[in-house]
Coordinates of C-alpha atoms in Angstrom, one line a residue:
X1 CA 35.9 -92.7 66.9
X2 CA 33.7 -95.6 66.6
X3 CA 32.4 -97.7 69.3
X4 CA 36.2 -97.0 71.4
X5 CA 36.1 -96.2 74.7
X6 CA 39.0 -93.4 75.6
X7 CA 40.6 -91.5 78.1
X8 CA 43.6 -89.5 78.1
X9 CA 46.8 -91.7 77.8
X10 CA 48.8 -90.5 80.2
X11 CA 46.5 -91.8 83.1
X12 CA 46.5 -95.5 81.3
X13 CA 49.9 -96.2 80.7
X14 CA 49.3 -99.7 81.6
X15 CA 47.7 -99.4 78.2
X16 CA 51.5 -98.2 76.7
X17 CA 54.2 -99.5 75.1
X18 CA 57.1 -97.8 77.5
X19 CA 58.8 -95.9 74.8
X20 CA 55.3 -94.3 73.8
X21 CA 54.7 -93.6 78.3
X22 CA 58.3 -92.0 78.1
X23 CA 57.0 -89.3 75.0
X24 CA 53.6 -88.8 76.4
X25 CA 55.7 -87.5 79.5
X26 CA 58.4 -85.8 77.6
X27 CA 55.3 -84.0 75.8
X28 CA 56.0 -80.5 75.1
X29 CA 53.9 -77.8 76.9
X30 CA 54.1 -75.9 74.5
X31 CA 53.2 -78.1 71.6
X32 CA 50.6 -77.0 69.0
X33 CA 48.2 -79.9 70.6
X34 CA 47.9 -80.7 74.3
X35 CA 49.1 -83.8 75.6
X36 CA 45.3 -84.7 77.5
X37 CA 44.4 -84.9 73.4
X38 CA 46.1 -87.7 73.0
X39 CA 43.7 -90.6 74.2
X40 CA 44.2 -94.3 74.9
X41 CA 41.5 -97.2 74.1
X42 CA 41.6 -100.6 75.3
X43 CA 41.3 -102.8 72.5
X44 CA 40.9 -106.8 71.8
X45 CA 44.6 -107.9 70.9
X46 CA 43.1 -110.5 68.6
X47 CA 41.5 -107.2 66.6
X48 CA 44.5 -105.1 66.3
X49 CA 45.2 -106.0 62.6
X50 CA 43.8 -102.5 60.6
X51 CA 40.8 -104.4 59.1
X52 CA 39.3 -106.3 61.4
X53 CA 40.0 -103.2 64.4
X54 CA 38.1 -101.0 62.1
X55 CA 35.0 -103.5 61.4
X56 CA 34.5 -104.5 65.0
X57 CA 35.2 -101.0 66.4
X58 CA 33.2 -99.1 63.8
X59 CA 35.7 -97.1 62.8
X60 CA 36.2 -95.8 59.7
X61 CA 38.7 -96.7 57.7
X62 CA 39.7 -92.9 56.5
X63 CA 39.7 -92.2 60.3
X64 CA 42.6 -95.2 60.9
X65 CA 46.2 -94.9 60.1
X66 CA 49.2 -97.0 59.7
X67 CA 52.6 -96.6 61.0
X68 CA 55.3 -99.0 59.1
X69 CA 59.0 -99.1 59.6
X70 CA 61.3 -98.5 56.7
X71 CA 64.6 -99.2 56.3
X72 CA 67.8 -98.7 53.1
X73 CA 71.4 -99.0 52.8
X74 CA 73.5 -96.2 52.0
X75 CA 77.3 -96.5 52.0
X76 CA 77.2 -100.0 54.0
X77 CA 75.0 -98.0 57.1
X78 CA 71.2 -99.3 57.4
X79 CA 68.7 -95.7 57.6
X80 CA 65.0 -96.3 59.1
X81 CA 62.2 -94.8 58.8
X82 CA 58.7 -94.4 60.1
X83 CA 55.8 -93.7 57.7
X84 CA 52.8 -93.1 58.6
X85 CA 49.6 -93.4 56.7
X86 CA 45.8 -93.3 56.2
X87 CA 44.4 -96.6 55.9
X88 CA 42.5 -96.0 52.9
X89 CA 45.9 -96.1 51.3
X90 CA 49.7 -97.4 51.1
X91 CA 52.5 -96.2 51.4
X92 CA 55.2 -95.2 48.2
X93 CA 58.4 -97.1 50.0
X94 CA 60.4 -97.2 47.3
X95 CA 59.4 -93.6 46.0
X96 CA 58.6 -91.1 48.2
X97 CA 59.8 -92.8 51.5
X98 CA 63.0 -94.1 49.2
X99 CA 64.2 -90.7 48.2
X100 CA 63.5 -89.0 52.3
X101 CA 65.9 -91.8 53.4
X102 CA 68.5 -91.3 50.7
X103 CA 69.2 -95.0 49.8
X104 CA 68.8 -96.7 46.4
X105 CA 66.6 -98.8 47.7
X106 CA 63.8 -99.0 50.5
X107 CA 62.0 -101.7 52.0
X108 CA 59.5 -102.7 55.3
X109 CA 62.1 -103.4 58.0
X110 CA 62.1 -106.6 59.2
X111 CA 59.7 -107.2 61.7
X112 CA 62.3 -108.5 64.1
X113 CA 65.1 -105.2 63.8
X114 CA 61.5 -103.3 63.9
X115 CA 60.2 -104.9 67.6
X116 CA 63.6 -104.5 68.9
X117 CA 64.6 -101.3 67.6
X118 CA 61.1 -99.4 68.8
X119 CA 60.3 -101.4 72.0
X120 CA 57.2 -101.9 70.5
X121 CA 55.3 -105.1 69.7
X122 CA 54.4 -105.6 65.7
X123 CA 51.1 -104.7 65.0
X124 CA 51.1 -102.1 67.3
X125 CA 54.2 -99.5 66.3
X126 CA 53.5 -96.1 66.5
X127 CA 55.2 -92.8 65.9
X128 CA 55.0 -91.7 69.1
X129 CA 58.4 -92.5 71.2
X130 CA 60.3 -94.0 67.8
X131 CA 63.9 -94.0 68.2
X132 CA 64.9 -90.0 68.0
X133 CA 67.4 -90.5 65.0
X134 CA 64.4 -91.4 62.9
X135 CA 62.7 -89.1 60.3
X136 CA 58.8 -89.7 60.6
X137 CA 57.4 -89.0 57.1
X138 CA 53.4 -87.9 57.8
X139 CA 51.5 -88.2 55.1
X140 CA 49.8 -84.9 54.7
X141 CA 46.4 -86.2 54.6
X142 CA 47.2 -87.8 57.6
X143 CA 48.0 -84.3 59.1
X144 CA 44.6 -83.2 57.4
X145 CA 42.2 -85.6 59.5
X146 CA 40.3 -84.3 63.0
X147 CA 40.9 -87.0 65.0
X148 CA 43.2 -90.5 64.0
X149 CA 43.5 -93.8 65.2
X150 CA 47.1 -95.2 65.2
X151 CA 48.9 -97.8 67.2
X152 CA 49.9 -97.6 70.8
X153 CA 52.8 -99.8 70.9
X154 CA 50.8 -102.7 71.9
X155 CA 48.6 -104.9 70.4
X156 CA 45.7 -104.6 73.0
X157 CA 44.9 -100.6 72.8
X158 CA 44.8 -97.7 70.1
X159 CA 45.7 -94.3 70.5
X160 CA 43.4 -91.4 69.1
X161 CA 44.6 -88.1 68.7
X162 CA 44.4 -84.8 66.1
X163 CA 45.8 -85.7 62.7
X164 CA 47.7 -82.4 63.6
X165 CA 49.7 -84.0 66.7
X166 CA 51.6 -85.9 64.7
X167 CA 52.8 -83.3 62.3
X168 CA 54.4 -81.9 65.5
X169 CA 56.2 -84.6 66.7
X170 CA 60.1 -85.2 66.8
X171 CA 61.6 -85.8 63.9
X172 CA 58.2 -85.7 62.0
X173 CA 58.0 -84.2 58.3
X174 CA 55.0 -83.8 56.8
X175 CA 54.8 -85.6 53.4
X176 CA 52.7 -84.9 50.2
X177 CA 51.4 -87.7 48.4
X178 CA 53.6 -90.0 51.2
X179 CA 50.5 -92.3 50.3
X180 CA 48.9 -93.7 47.1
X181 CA 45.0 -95.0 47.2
X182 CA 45.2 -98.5 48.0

């Protein structure tokens, strides 16, 4: 995990987005992957963009994943979604994610509906503690990784956990080929 400094993030919540504090204590004891591995890093907020976090933390692109809101019409109603995916590639929004929504058409959210809709600053949404009507689609290669980096809800920190942890969150269906190389 690069050069980042963790500890379990349920003893830094300061370092939390409050809907992502509220899951972390909500977590399951009986969940396939123990809340204590879920750790928190403080980051510079300057460096949380995916790129420059992963060049001045050392961490490896394939090790860093990105969670982006989705959102389609159907029948007049707006659907969201949460996809999350490695780094080293993009997400297929107006496939994959497009047909798991059931809309004709699928786009990013708008960052604004995104913030206020999560509780989470942009740059720094995370699957953990998304609104519980939302499907989060999981890349499988995601799923597939030891240990991920994703978002914490703020700019200034990073969460890493087991690739696995996320398969086994709320609302969280795991995706083949969610992702295409970027």
């Amino acid at each position: 995990m690069g050069t980042l400094k963790t500890e379990p993030a349920r003893t830094r919540l300061d370092l939390l987005a409050p809907p992502v504090a509220a899951a972390l204590a909500q977590w399951p004891a009986d969940a396939p992957v123990d809340v204590d591995s879920v750790l928190v890093a403080p980051i510079d907020a300057d460096l949380a963009d995916t790129a420059a976090f992963c060049a001045a933390y050392e961490v490896g692109l394939e090790e860093s994943a990105n969670c982006v809101v989705v959102a389609g019409k159907r029948e007049g109603v707006v659907r969201y979604a949460a996809c999350v995916v490695l780094a080293t590639t993009r997400a297929d929004v107006n496939g994959v994610a497009r047909r798991a929504l059931d809309v004709r058409k699928a786009s990013f959210a708008p960052m604004a509906d995104a913030v206020e809709l999560t509780g989470m600053e942009y740059g720094g949404i995370t699957p953990i503690g998304l609104p519980p009507e939302w499907p989060i689609l999981v890349d499988a290669r995601v799923v597939a990784t030891p240990h991920v980096i994703v978002g914490s809800g703020v700019r200034h920190s990073k969460i890493a956990l087991p690739g696995a942890a996320l398969a086994a969150l709320p609302g969280a269906l795991v995706v083949e080929d969610l992702a295409r190389s970027a």
